[in-house]
Short mmCIF file of C-alpha atoms and ligand atoms in Angstrom, two decimals:
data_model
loop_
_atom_site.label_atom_id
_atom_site.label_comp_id
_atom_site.label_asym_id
_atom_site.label_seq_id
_atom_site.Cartn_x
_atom_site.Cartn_y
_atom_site.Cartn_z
CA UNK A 1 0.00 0.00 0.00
CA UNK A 2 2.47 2.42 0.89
CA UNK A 3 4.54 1.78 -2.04
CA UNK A 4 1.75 2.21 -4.35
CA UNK A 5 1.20 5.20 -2.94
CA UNK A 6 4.78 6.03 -3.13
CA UNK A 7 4.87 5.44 -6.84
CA UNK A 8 2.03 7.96 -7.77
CA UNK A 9 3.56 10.85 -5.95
CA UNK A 10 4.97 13.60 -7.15
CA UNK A 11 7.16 16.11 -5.37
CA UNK A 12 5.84 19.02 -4.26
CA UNK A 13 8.14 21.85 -5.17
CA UNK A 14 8.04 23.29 -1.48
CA UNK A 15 10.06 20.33 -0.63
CA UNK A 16 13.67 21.12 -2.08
CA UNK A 17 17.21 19.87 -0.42
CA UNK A 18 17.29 22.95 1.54
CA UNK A 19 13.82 22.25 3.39
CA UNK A 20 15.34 18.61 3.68
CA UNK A 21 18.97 19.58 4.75
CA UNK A 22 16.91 22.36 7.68
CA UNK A 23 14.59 19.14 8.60
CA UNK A 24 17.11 16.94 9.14
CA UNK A 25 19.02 19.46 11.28
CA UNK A 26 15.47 20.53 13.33
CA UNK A 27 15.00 16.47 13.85
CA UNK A 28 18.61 15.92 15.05
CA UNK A 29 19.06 18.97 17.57
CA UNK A 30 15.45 19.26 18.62
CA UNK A 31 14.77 22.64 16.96
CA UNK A 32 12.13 23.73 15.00
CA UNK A 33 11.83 27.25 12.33
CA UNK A 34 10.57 30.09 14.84
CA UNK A 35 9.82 33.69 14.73
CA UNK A 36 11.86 36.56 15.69
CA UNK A 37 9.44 37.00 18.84
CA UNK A 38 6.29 35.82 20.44
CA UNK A 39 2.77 37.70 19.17
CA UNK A 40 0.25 38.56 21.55
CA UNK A 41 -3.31 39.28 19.69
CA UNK A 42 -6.07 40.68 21.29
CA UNK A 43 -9.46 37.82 22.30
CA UNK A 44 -11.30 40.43 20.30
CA UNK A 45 -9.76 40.11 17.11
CA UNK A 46 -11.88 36.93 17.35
CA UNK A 47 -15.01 38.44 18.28
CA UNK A 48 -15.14 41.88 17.51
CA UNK A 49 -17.98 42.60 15.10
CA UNK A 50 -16.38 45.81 14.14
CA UNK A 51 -13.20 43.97 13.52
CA UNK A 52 -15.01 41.71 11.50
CA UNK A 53 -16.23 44.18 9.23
CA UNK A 54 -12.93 45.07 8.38
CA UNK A 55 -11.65 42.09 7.91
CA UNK A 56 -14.61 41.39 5.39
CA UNK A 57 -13.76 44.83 3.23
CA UNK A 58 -9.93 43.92 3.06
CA UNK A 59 -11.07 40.11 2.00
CA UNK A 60 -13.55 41.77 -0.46
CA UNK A 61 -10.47 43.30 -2.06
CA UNK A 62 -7.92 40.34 -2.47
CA UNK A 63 -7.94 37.42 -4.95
CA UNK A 64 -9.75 34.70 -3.13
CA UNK A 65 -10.48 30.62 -4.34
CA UNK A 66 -14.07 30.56 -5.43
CA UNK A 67 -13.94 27.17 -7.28
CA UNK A 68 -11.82 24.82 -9.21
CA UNK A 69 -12.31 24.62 -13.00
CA UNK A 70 -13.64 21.41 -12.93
CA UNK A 71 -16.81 22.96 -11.80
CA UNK A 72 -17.25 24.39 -15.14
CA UNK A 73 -16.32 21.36 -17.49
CA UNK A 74 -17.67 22.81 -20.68
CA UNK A 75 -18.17 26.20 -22.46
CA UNK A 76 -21.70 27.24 -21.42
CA UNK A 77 -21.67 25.89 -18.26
CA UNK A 78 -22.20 27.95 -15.25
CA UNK A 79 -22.12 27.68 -11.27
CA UNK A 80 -23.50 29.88 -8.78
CA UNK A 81 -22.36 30.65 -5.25
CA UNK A 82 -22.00 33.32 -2.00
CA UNK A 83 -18.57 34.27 -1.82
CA UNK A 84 -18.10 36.26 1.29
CA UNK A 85 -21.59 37.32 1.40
CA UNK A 86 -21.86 38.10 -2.25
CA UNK A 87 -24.01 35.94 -4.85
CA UNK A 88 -21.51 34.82 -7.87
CA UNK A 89 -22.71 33.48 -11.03
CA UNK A 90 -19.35 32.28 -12.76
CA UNK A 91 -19.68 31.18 -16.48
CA UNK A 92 -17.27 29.47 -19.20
CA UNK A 93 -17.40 31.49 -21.80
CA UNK A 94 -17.67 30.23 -25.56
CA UNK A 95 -14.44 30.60 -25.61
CA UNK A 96 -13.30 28.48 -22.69
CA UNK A 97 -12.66 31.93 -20.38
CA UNK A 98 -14.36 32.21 -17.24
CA UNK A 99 -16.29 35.54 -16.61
CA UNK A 100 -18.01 36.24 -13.24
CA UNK A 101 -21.02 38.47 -12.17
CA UNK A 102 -23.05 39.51 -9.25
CA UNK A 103 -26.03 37.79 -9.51
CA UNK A 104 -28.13 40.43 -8.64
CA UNK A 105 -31.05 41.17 -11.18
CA UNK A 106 -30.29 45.06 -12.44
CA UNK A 107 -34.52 45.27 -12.16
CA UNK A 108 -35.30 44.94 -8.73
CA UNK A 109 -32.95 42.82 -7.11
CA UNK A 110 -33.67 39.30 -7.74
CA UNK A 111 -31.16 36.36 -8.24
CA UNK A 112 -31.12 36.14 -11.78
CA UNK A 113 -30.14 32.21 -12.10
CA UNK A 114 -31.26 29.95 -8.92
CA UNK A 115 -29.72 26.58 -9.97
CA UNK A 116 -26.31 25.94 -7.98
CA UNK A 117 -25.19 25.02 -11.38
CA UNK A 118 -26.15 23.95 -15.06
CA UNK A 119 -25.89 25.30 -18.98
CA UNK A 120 -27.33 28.32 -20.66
CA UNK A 121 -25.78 30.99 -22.79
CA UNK A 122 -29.12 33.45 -21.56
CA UNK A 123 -30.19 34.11 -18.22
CA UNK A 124 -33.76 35.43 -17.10
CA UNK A 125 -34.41 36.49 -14.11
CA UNK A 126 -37.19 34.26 -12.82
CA UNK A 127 -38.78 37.33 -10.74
CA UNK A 128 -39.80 39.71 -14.26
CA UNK A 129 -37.61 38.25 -17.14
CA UNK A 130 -35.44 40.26 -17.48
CA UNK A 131 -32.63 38.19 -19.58
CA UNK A 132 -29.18 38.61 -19.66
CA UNK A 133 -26.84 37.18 -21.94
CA UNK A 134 -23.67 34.78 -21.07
CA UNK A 135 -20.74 36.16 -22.49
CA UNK A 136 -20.51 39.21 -20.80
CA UNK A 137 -23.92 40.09 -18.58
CA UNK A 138 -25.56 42.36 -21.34
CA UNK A 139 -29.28 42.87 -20.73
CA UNK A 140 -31.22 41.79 -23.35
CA UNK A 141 -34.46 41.68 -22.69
CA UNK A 142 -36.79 43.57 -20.85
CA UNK A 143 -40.63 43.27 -20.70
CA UNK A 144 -42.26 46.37 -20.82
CA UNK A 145 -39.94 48.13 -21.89
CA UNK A 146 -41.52 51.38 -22.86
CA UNK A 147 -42.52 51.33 -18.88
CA UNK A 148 -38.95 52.27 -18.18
CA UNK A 149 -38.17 54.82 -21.11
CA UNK A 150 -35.94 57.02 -21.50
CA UNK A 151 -34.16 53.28 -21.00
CA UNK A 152 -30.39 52.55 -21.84
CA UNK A 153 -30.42 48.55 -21.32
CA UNK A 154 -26.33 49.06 -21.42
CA UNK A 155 -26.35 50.40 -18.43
CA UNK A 156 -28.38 47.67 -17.02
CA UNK A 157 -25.65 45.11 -17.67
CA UNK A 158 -25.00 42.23 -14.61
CA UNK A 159 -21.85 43.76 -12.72
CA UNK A 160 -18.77 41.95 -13.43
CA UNK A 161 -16.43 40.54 -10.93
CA UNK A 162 -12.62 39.93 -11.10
CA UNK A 163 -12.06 36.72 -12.44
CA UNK A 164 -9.05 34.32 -13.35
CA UNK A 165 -8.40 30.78 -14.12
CA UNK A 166 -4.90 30.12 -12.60
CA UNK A 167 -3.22 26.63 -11.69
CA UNK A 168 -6.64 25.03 -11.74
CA UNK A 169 -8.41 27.42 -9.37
CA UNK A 170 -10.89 30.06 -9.48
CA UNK A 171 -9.97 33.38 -8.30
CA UNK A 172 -11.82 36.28 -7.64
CA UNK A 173 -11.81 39.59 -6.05
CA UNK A 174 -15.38 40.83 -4.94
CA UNK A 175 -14.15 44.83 -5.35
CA UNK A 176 -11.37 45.95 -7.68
CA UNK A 177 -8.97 44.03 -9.43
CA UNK A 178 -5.60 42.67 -8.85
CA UNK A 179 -2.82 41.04 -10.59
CA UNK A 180 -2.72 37.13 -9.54
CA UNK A 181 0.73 36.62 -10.81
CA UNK A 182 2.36 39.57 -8.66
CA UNK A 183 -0.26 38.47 -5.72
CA UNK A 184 0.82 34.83 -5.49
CA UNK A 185 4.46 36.07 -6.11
CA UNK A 186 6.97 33.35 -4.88
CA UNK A 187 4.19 31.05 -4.38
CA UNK A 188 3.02 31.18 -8.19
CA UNK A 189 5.28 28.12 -8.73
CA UNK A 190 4.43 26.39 -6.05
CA UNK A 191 0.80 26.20 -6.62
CA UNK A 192 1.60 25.61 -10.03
CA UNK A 193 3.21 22.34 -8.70
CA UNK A 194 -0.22 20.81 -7.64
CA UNK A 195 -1.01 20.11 -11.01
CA UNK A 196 -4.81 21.01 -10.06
CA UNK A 197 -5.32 22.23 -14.25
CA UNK A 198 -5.29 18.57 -14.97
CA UNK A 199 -7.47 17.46 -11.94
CA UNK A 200 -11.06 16.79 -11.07
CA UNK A 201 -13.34 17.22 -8.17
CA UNK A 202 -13.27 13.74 -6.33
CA UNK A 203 -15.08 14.96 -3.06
CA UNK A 204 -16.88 18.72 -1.66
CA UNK A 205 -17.57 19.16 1.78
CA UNK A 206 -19.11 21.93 3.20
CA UNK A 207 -18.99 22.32 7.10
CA UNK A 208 -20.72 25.50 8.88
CA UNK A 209 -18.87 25.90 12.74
CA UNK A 210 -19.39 28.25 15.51
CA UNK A 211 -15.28 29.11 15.06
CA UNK A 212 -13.77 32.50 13.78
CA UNK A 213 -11.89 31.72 10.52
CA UNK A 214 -8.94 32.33 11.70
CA UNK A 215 -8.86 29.91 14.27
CA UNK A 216 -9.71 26.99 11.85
CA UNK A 217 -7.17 28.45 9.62
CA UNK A 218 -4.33 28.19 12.66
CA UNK A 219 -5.67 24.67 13.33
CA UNK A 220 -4.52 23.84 10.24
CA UNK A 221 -1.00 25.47 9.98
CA UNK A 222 -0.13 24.79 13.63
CA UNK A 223 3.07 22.49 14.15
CA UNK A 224 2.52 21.74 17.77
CA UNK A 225 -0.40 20.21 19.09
CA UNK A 226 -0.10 17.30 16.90
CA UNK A 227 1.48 15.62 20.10
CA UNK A 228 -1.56 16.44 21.91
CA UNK A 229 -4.95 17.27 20.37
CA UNK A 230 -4.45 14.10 18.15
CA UNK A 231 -2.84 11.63 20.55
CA UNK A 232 -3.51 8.37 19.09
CA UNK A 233 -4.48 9.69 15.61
CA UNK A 234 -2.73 11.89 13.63
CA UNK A 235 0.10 11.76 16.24
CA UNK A 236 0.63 8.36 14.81
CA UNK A 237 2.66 8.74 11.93
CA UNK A 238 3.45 12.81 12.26
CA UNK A 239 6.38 14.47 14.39
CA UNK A 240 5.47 17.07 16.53
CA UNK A 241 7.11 20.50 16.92
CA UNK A 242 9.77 19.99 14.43
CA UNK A 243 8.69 22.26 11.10
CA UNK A 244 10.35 23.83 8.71
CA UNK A 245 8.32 27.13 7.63
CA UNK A 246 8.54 28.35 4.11
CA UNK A 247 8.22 32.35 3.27
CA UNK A 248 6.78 33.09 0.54
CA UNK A 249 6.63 36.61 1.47
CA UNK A 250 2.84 37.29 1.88
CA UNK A 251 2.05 33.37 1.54
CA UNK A 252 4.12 30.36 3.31
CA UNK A 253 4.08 26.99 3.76
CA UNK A 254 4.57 24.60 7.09
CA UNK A 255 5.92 21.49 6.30
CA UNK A 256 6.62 18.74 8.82
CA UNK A 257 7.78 14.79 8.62
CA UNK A 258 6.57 11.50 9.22
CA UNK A 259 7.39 10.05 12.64
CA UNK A 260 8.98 6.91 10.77
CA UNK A 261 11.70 9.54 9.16
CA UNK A 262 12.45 11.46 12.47
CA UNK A 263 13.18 8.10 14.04
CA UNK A 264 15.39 7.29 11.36
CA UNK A 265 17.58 10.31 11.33
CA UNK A 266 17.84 10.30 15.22
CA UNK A 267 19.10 6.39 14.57
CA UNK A 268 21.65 8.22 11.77
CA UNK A 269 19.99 6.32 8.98
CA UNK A 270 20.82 7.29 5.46
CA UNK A 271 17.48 7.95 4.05
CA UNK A 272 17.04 8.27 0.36
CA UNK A 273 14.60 10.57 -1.34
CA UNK A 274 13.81 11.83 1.99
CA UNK A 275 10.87 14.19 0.48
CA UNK A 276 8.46 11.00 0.18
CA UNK A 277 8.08 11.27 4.38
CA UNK A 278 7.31 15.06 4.51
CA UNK A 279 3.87 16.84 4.84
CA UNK A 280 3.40 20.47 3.57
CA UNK A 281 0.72 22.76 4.10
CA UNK A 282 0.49 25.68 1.38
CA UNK A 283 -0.87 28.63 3.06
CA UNK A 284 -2.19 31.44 0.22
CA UNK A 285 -3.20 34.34 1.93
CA UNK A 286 -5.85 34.74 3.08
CA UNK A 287 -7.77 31.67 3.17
CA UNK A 288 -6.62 28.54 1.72
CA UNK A 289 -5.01 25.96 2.14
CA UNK A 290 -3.38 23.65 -0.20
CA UNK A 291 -2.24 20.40 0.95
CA UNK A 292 -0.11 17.26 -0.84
CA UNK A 293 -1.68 13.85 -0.14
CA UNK A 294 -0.05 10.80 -1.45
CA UNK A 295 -2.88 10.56 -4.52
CA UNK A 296 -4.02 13.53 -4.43
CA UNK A 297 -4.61 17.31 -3.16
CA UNK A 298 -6.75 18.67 -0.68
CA UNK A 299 -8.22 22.16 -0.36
CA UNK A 300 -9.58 24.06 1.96
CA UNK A 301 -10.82 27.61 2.32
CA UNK A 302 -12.39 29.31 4.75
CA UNK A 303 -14.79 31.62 4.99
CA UNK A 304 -15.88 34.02 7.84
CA UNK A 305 -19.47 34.65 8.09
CA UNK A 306 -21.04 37.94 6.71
CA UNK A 307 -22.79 38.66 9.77
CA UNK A 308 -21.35 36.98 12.82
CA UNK A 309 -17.28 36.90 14.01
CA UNK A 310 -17.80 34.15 15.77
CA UNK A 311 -19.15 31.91 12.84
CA UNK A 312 -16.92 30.36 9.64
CA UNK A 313 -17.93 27.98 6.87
CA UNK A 314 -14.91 25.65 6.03
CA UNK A 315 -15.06 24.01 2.20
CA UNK A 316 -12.82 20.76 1.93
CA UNK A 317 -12.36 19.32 -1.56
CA UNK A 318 -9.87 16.79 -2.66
CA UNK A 319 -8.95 17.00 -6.33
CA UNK A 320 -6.97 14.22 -8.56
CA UNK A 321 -6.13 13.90 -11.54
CA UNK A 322 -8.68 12.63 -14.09
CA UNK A 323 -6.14 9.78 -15.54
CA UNK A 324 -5.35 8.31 -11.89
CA UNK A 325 -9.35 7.65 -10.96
CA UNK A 326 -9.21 4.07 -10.49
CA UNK A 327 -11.48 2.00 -7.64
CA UNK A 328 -8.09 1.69 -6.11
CA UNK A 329 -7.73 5.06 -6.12
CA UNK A 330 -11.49 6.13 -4.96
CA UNK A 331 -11.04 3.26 -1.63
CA UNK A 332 -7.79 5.12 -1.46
CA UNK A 333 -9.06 8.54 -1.00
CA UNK A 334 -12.53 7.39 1.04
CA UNK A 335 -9.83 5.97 3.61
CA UNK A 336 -8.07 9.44 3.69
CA UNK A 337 -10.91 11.46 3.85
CA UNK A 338 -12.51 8.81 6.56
CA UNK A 339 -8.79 9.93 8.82
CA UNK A 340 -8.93 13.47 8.48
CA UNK A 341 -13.12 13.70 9.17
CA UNK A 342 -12.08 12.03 12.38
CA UNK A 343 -9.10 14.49 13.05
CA UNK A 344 -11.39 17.58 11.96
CA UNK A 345 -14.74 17.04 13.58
CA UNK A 346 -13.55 14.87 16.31
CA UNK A 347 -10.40 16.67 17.82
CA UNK A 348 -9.97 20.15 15.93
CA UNK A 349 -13.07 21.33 15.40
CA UNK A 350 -13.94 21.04 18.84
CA UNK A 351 -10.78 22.10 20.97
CA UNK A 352 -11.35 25.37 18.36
CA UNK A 353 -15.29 25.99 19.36
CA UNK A 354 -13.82 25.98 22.97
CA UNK A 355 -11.57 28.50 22.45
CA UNK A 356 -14.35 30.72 20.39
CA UNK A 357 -16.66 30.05 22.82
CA UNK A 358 -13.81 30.79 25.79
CA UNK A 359 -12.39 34.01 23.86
CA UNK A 360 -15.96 35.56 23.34
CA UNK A 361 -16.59 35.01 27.32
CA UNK A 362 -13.32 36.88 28.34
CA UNK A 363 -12.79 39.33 25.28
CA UNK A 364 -10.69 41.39 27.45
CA UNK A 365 -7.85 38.81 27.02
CA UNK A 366 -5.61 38.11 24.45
CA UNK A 367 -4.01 34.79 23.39
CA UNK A 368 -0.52 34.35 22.82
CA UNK A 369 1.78 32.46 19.97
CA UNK A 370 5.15 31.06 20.86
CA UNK A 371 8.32 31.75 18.82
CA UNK A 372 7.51 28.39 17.97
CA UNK A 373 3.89 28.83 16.37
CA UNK A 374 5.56 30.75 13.27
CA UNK A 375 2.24 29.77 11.17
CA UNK A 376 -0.01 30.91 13.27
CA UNK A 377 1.88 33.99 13.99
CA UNK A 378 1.84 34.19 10.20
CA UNK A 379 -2.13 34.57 9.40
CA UNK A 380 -2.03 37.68 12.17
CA UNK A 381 0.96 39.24 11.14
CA UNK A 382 0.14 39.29 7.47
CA UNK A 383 -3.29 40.65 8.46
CA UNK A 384 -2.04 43.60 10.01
CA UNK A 385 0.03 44.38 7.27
CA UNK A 386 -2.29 43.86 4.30
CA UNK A 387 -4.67 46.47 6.82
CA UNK A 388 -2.23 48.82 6.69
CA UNK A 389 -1.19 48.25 2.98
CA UNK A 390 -5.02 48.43 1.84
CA UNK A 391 -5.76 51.91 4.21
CA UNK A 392 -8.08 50.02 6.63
CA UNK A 393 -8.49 50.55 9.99
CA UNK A 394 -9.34 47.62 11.89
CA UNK A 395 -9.72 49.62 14.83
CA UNK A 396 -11.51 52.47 13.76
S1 FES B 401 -36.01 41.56 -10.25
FE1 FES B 401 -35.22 40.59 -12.02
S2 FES B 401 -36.68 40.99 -13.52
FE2 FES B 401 -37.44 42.00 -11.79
FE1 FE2 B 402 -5.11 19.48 14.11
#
């Protein structure tokens, strides 16, 4: 099994002889990457409806993963969704492009196409017909017209959203526009790495939790509680507390090894292609995650509610690639997702709730990251600085 699993993997860039060589050192000497300090961060940057608000405005205005491609197989085809509060209806264009609008009827309001997805190259809004066209929102139609006159049905168009096809994904941004390439800078190649162009939705999950979005976001980038929160599980076949963090600048990536490999260095085994025993996390500011299984690649993003800081919706999906989609394969990744389910809504989702639920009783407090906790310290860092960078006050 394992060398099956061995044979179908592919390295992920993040993993050069560098990250190996710094591993290797961490395992041997009991070290780990850290940051220059420790962070304090306020309990109410967790519960802070004003804070919130900001936070929503500066995610309004950065590229963020709507979809995969997948989702849109053909040209014509279309898929609707809320992305951080707003309605999306994203189309392939005839061309193979994808476009994106607000679904918002120009009339009065209405969401102009209802089905999560489907195929149409016209949209009417089910409310008054009003009809739209595919390619690039124009209004078409519009009964009674002459009860609207003087009537310019250009400016009636469906509003357009930022939208880009890169490595796979979907990428928006809800107000403005910005350059992916320069965005993802150093990262760019790594997510390129994934491979997700040539992959397919295997599995979509959807999970609503009472647990600000950062918090599931550290749970998933945090290099130390392995030992603990998933004693017995997880803890199984991962080494605690010894990570090596990539910087990507606004982006990064933890990456930490299989027990199996730390015990083989501290026996001063020679261990060849060393990157098969590693796990990395991808973080892309500011809310996925992109993560290397054996078969295939998992992604999460998560989204803060629009209304309440104490409320996220986390979206799981493994991809694979379309050749590889054997019955081996699909028992393969129903066994993965069966581990991490159990790891997610059996030991992290939980210990997080608490601490929402403890941090919104006390929101005088703050919480505090070790030198240690470099992701974690990441997310809040990187959030203060995009603030600043973007003119937003989160204080204000
Ligand atoms: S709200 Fe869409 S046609 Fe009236
Ligand atoms: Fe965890």
């Amino acid at each position: 099994m394992q060398e099956a699993a061995q044979a179908t993997r592919e390295r992920p860039s993040q993993v050069d002889e560098q990250v190996v060589n710094r591993m290797i050192d961490h395992l041997r000497g009991n070290t780990t990457d850290m940051a220059g300090s420790e962070l304090r961060i306020p309990a109410s940057r967790f519960t802070s409806e004003r804070y919130a608000a900001a936070e929503r405005a500066l995610l309004g205005r950065l590229p963020v993963v709507a979809g995969h491609g997948s989702e849109l197989p053909a040209p014509g085809t279309f898929i609707t969704r809320s992305v951080l509060g707003s309605p999306l209806l994203i189309v392939r264009k005839a061309d193979g492009a994808v476009a994106a609008y607000l679904n918002i009827c120009r009339h009065r309001g209405a969401q102009v196409e209802t089905e999560p997805f489907g195929a149409k190259s016209l949209f009417m809004c089910p409310y008054h017909g009003w009809s739209y066209e595919r390619e690039q929102g124009r209004l078409l139609a519009v009964p009674f017209e002459e009860m609207f006159k003087p009537f310019d049905k250009s400016c009636n168009n469906l509003r357009q959203v930022d939208v880009e096809e890169r490595h796979g994904l979907i990428w928006v941004v809800l107000e403005g526009a910005k350059d992916l390439t320069s965005w993802l800078g150093a990262a760019d190649r790594h997510v390129a790495s994934f491979g997700m162009q040539k992959s397919e939705l295997y599995l979509d999950k959807t999970f609503d939790l009472k647990i600000n979005w950062k918090l599931v976001l550290e749970g998933a980038i945090d290099g130390s509680h392995v030992q603990f929160l998933h004693q017995g599980t997880v803890s199984n076949f991962i080494q605690n507390n010894a990570c090596v963090w990539g910087d990507y600048g606004r982006h990064g990536s933890l990456i930490m090894a299989r027990k199996k490999f730390a015990l083989k260095v501290r026996e001063g085994e020679e261990i060849e292609s060393a990157w098969r025993s590693f796990s990395s996390n991808l973080y892309i500011f500011p809310n996925t995650m992109i993560m290397a299984a054996p078969d295939h690649v998992e992604l999460w993003t998560v989204w803060p509610s629009a209304k309440d800081p104490s409320r996220s919706t986390v979206s799981i999906r493994f991809l694979i690639h379309s050749d590889k989609l054997d019955q081996r394969m699909r028992d393969r990744m129903n066994m993965s997702w069966e581990i991490l389910e159990n790891a997610a809504l059996n030991e992290d989702f939980p210990a997080e709730e608490g601490i929402q639920a403890n941090l919104a009783a006390q929101p005088g407090t703050s919480v505090l990251y070790g030198r240690h906790e470099i992701g974690c310290q990441h997310i809040h860092r990187q959030l203060a600085s995009e603030f600043a960078d973007h003119g937003i006050d989160p204080d204000a």
